[in-house]
PDB file of C-alpha atoms in Angstrom:
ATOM      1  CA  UNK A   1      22.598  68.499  -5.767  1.00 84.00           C
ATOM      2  CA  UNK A   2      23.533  66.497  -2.731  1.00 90.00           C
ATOM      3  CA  UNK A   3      26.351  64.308  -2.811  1.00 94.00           C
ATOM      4  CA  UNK A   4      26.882  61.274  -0.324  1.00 97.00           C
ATOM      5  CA  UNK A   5      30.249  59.357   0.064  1.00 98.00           C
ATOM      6  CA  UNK A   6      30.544  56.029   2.102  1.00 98.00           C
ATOM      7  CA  UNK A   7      33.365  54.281   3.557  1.00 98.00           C
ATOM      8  CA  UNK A   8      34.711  51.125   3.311  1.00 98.00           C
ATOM      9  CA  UNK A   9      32.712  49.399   0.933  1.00 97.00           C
ATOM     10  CA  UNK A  10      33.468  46.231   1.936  1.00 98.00           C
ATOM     11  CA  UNK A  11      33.942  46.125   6.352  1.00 98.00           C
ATOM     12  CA  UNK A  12      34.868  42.408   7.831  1.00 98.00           C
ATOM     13  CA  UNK A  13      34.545  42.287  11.552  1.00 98.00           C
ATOM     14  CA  UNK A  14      35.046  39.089  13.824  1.00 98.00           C
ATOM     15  CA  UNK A  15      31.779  37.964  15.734  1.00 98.00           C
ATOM     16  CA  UNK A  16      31.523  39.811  19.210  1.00 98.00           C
ATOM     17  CA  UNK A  17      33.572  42.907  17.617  1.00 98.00           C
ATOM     18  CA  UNK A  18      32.268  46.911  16.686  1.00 98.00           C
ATOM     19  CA  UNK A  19      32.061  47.989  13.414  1.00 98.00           C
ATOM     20  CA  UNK A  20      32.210  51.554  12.221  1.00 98.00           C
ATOM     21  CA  UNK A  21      30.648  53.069   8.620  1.00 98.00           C
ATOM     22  CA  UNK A  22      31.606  56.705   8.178  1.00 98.00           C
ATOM     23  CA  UNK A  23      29.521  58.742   5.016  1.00 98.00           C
ATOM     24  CA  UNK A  24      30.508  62.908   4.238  1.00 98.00           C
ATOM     25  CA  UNK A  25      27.816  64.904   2.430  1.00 97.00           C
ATOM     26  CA  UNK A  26      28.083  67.585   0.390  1.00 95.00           C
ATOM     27  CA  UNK A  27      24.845  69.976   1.104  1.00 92.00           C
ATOM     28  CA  UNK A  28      25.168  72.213   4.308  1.00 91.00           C
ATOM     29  CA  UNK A  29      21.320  72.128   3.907  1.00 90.00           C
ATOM     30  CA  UNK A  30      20.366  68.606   4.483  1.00 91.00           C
ATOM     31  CA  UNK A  31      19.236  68.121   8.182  1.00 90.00           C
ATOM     32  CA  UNK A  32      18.022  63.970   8.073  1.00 91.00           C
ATOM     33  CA  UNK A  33      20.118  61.077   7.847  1.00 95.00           C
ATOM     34  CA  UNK A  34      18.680  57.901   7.807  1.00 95.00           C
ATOM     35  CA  UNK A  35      20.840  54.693   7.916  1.00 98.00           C
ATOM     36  CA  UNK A  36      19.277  51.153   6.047  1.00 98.00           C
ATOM     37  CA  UNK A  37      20.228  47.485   6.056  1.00 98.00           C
ATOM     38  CA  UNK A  38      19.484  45.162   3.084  1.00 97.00           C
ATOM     39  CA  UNK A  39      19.759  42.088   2.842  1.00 96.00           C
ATOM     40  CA  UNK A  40      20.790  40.334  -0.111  1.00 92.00           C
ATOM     41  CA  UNK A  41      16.886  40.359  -2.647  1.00 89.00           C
ATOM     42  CA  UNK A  42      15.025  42.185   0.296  1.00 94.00           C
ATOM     43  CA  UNK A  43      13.937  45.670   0.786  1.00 97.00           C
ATOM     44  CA  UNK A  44      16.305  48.524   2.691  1.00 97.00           C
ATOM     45  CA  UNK A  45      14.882  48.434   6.080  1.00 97.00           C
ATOM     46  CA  UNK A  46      15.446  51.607   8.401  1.00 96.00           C
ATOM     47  CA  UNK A  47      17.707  50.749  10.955  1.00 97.00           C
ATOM     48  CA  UNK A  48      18.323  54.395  12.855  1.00 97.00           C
ATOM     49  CA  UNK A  49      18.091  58.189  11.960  1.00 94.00           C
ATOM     50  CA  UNK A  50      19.219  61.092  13.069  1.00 93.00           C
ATOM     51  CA  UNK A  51      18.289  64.563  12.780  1.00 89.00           C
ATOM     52  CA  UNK A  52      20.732  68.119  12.507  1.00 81.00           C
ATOM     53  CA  UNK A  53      19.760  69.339  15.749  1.00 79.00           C
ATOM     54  CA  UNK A  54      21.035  66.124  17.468  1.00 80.00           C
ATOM     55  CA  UNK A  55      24.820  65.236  17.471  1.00 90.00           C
ATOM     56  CA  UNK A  56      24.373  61.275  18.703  1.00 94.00           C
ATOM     57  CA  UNK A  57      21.673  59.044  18.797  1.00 94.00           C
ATOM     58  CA  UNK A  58      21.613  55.055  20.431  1.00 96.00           C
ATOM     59  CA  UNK A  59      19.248  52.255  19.573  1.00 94.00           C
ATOM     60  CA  UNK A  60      20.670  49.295  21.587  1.00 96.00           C
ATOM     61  CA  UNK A  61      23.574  48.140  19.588  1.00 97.00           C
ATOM     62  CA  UNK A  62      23.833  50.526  17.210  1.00 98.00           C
ATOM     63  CA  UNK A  63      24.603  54.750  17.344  1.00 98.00           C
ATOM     64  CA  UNK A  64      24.969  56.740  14.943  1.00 98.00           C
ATOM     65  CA  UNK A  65      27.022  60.179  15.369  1.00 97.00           C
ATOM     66  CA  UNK A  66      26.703  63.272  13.446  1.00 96.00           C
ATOM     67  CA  UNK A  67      29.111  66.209  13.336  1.00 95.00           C
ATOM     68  CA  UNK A  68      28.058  69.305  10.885  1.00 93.00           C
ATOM     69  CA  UNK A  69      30.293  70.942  10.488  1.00 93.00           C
ATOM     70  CA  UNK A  70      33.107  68.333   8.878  1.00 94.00           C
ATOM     71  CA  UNK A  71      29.552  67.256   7.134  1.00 95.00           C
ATOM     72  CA  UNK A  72      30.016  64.154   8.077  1.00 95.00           C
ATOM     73  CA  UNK A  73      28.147  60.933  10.052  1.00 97.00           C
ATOM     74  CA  UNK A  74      28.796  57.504  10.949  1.00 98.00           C
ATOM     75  CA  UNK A  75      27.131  54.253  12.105  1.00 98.00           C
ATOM     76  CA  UNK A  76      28.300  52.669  15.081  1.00 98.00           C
ATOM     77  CA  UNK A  77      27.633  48.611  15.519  1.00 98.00           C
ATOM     78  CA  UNK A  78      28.501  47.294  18.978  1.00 98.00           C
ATOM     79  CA  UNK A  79      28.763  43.604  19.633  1.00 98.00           C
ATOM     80  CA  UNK A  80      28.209  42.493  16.201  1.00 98.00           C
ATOM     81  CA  UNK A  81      26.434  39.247  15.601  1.00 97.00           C
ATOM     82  CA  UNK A  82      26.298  37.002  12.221  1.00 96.00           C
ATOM     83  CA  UNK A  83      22.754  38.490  11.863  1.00 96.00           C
ATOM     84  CA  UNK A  84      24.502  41.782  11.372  1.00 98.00           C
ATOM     85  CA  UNK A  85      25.599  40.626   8.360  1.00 98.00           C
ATOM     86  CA  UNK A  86      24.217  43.171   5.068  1.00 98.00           C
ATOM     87  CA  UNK A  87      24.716  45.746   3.225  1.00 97.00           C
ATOM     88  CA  UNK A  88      24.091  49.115   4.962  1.00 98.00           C
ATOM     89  CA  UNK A  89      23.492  52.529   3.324  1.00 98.00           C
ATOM     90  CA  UNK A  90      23.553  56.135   4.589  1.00 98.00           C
ATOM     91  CA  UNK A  91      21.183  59.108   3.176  1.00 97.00           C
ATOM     92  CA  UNK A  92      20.734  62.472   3.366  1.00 95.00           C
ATOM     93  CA  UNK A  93      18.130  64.642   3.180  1.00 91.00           C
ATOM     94  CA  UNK A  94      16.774  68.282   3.241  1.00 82.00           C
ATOM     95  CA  UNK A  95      13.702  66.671   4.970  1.00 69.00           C
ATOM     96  CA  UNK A  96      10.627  68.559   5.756  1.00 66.00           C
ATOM     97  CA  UNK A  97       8.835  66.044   3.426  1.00 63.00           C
ATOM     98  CA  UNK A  98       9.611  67.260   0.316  1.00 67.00           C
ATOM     99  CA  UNK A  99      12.818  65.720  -0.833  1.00 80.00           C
ATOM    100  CA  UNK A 100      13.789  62.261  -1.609  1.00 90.00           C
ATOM    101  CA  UNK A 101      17.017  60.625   0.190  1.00 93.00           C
ATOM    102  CA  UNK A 102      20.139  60.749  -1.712  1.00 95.00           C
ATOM    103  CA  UNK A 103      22.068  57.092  -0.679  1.00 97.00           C
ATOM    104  CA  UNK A 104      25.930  56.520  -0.271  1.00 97.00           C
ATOM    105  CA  UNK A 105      26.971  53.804  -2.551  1.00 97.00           C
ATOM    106  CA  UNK A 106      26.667  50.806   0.400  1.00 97.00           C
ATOM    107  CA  UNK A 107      29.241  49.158   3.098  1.00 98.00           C
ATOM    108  CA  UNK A 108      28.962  44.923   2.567  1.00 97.00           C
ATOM    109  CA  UNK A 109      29.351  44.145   6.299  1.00 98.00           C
ATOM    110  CA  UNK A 110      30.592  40.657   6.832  1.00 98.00           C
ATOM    111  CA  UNK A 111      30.702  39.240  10.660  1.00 97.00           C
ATOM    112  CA  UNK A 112      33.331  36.169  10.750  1.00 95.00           C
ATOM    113  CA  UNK A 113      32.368  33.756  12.791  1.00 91.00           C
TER     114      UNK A 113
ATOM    115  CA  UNK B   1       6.980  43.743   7.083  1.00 84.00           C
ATOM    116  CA  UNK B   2       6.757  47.655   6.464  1.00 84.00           C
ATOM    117  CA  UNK B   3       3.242  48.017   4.997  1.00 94.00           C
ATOM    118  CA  UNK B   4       4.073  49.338   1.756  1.00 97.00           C
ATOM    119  CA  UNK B   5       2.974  46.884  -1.175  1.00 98.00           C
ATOM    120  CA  UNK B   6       4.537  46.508  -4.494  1.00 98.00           C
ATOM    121  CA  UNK B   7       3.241  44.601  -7.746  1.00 98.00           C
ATOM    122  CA  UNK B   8       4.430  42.205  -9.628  1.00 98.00           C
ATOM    123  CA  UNK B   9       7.283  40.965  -7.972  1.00 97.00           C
ATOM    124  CA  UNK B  10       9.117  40.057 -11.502  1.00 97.00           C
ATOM    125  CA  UNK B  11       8.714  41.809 -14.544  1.00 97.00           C
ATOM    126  CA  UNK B  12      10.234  40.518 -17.580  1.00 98.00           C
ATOM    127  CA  UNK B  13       9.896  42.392 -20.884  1.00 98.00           C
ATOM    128  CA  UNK B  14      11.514  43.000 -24.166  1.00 98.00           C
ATOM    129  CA  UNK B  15      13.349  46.358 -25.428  1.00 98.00           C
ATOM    130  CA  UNK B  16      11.315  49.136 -26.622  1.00 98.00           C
ATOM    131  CA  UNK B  17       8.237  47.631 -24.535  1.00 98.00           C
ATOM    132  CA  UNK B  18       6.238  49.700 -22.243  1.00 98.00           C
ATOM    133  CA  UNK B  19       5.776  48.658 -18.495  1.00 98.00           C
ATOM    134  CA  UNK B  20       3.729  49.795 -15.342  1.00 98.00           C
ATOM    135  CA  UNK B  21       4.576  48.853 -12.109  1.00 98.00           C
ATOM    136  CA  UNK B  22       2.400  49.636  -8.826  1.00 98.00           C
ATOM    137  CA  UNK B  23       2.737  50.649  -5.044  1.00 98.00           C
ATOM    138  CA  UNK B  24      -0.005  51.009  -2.216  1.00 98.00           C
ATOM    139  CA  UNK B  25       1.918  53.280   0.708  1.00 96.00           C
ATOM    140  CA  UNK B  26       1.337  52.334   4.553  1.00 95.00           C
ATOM    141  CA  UNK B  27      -1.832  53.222   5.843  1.00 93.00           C
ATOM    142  CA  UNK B  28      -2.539  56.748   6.508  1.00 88.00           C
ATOM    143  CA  UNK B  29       0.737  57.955   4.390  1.00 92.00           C
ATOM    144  CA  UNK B  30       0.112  60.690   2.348  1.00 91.00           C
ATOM    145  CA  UNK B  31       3.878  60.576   0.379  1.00 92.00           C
ATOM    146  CA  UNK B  32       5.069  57.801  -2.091  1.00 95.00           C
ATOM    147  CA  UNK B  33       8.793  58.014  -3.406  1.00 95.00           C
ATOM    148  CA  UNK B  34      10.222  55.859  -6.476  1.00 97.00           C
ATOM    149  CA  UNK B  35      13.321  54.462  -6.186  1.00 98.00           C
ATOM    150  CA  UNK B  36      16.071  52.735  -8.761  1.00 98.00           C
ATOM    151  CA  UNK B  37      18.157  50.332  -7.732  1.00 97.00           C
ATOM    152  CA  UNK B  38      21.181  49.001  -9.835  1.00 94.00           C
ATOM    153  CA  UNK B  39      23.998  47.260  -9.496  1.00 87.00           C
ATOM    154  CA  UNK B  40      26.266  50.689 -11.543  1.00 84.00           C
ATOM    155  CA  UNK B  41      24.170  53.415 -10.008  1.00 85.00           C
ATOM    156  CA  UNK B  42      23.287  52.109  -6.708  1.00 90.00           C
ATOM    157  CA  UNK B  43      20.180  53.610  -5.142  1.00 95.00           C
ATOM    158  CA  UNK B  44      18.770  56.552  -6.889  1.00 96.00           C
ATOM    159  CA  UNK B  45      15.737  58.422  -6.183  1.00 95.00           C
ATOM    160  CA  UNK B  46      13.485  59.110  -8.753  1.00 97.00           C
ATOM    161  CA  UNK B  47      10.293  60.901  -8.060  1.00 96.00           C
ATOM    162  CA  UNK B  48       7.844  61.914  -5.138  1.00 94.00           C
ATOM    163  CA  UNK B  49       4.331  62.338  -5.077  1.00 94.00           C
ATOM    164  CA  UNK B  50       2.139  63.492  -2.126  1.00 91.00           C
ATOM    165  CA  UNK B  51      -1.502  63.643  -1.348  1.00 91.00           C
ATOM    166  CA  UNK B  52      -1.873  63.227  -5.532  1.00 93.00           C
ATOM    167  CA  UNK B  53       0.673  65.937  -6.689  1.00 93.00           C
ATOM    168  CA  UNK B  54       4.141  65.611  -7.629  1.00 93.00           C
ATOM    169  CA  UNK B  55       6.710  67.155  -4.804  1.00 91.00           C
ATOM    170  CA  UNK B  56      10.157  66.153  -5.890  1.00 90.00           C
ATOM    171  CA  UNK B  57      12.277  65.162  -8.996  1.00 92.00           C
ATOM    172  CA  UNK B  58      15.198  63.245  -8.579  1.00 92.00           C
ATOM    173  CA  UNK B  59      16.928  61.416 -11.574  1.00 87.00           C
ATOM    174  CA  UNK B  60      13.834  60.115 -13.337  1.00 94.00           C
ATOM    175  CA  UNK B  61      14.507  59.998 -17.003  1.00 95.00           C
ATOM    176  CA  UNK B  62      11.742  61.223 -19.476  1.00 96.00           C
ATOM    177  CA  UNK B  63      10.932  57.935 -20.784  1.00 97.00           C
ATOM    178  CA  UNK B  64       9.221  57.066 -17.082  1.00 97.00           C
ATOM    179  CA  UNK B  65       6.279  58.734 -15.522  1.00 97.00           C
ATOM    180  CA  UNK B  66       4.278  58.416 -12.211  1.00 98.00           C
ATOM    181  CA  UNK B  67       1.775  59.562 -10.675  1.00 97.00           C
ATOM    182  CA  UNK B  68      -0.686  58.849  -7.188  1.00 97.00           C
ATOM    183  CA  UNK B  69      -4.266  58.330  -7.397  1.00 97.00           C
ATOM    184  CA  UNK B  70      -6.922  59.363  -5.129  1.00 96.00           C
ATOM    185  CA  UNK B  71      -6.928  56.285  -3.313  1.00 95.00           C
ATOM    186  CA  UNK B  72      -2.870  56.894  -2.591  1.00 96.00           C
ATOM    187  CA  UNK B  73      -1.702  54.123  -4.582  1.00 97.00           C
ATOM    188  CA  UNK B  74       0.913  55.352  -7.258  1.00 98.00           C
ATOM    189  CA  UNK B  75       2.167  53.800 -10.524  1.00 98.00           C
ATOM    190  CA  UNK B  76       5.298  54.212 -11.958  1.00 98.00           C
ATOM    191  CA  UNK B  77       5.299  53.984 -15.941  1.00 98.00           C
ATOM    192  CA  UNK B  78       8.493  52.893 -17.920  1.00 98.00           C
ATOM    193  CA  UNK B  79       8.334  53.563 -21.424  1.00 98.00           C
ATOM    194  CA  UNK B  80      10.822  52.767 -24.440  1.00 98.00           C
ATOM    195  CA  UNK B  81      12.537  50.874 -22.669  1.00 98.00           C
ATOM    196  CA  UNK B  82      16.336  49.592 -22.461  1.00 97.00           C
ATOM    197  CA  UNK B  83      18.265  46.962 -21.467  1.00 97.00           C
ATOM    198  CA  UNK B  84      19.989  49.264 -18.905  1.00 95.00           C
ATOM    199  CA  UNK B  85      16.523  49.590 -17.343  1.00 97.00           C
ATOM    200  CA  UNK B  86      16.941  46.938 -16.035  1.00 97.00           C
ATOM    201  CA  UNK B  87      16.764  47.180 -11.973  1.00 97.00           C
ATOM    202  CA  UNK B  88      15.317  46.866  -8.825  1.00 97.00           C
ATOM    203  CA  UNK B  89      12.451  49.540  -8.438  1.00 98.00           C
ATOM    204  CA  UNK B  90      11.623  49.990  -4.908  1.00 98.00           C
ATOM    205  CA  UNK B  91       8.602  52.407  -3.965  1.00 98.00           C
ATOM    206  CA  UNK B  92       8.930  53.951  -0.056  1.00 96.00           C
ATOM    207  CA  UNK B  93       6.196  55.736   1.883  1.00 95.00           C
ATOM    208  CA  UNK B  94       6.298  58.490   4.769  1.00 91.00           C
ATOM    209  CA  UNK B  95       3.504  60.120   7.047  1.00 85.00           C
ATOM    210  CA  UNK B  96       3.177  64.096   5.807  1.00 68.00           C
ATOM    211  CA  UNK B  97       4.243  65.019   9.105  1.00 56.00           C
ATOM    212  CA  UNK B  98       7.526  63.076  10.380  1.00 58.00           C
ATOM    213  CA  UNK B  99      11.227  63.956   8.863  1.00 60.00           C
ATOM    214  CA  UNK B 100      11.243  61.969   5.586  1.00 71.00           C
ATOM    215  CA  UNK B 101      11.303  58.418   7.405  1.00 87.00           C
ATOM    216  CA  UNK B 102      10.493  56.732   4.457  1.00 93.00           C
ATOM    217  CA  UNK B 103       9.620  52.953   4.271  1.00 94.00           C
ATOM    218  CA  UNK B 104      10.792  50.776   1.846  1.00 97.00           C
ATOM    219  CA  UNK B 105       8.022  47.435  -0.120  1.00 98.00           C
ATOM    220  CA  UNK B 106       9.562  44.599  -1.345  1.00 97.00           C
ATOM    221  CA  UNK B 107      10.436  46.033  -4.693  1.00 98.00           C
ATOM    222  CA  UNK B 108       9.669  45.001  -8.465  1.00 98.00           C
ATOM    223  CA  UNK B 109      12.976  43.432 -10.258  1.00 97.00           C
ATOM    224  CA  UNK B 110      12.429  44.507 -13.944  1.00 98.00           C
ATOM    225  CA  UNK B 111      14.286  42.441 -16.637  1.00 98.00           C
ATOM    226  CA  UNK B 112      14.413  44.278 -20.305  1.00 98.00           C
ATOM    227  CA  UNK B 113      15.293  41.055 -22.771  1.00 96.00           C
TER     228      UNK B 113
END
């Protein structure tokens, strides 16, 4: 089965700075890659996705970039803000509504003030 | 506030006790996913279920069932149960037709005593 691997899992950033979260999969077959933020007792909420047939996607302040063939994808946070501050979690995914999402083990982002 | 529902909030139970916890998807989603969260195993997914029939396994162990009613509305049965059943259990929803983007409720944080 698919196999998701997440790096760091602990990322402290100063206020105002980027942050980067990098995740490799293992299954050449997956093709959706959802990223979620949760904050400490609440649910994951979906933050950005991104697709195989896409290599980069934006949403304001955060991108996410996805290269194939190393397998791997990363989150990109711009400008980070204390509100930024969560645990975030990649997935994969064969998609096509039939498979559930397979979750890296979670990056604890703190933003120092 | 995604739309997806969960009930109760807090479960707390004794070993070898049998519990049933519930989830109503977002409006007009056909596709309900269970989910385990623990502090050792992270996220896991544990079983899909769309339109009434079951779709996907992921690590569910045979001591838990599910299944969706007519109405959409699924229940996820844990049976026998252990102290390392203990966890968050977090139900998601998706449309039939969009890539997997699944939506997390508020989860059900099951004590075993």
């Amino acid at each position: 089965g698919e196999n998701v691997e997440q790096h760091p899992s602990t990322l402290s950033v100063q206020e105002g700075d980027s942050a980067v979260i990098k995740c490799t999969y293992s299954d050449s077959a997956s093709n959706y890659f959802p990223w979620y933020k949760q904050e400490l007792g609440k649910r994951p909420q979906l933050i950005i996705d991104i697709r195989s047939n896409v290599g980069e996607k934006k949403d304001q302040r955060i991108a996410v970039t996805l290269n194939k063939t190393a397998k791997h994808f990363s989150l990109h946070i711009t400008e980070t803000q204390p509100e930024d501050s969560a645990v975030y979690f990649c997935a994969a995914s064969m998609g096509g509504g039939a498979d559930g999402l397979t979750f890296g083990k979670g990056t604890h982002l703190i933003i120092q003030p | 506030d995604s739309g997806v529902t969960q009930t109760p909030k807090h479960l707390i139970t004794a070993t070898g006790q049998r519990v049933t916890l519930r989830c109503s998807p977002r409006s007009g989603d056909l596709s309900v996913y269970w989910y385990q969260q623990s502090l050792d195993q992270g996220l896991q997914f544990l079983i899909q279920y769309y339109n009434g029939e079951e779709r996907a396994k992921g690590n569910i162990l045979e001591r838990f069932s599910a299944q969706q009613f007519p109405d959409l509305h699924s229940e996820l049965n844990l049976s026998s149960l252990e102290l390392g059943d203990s966890a968050l259990y977090f139900c998601a929803s998706s449309a039939s037709d969009r890539y997997n983007e699944q939506f997390f409720g508020p989860g059900t944080r099951l004590t075993v005593l």
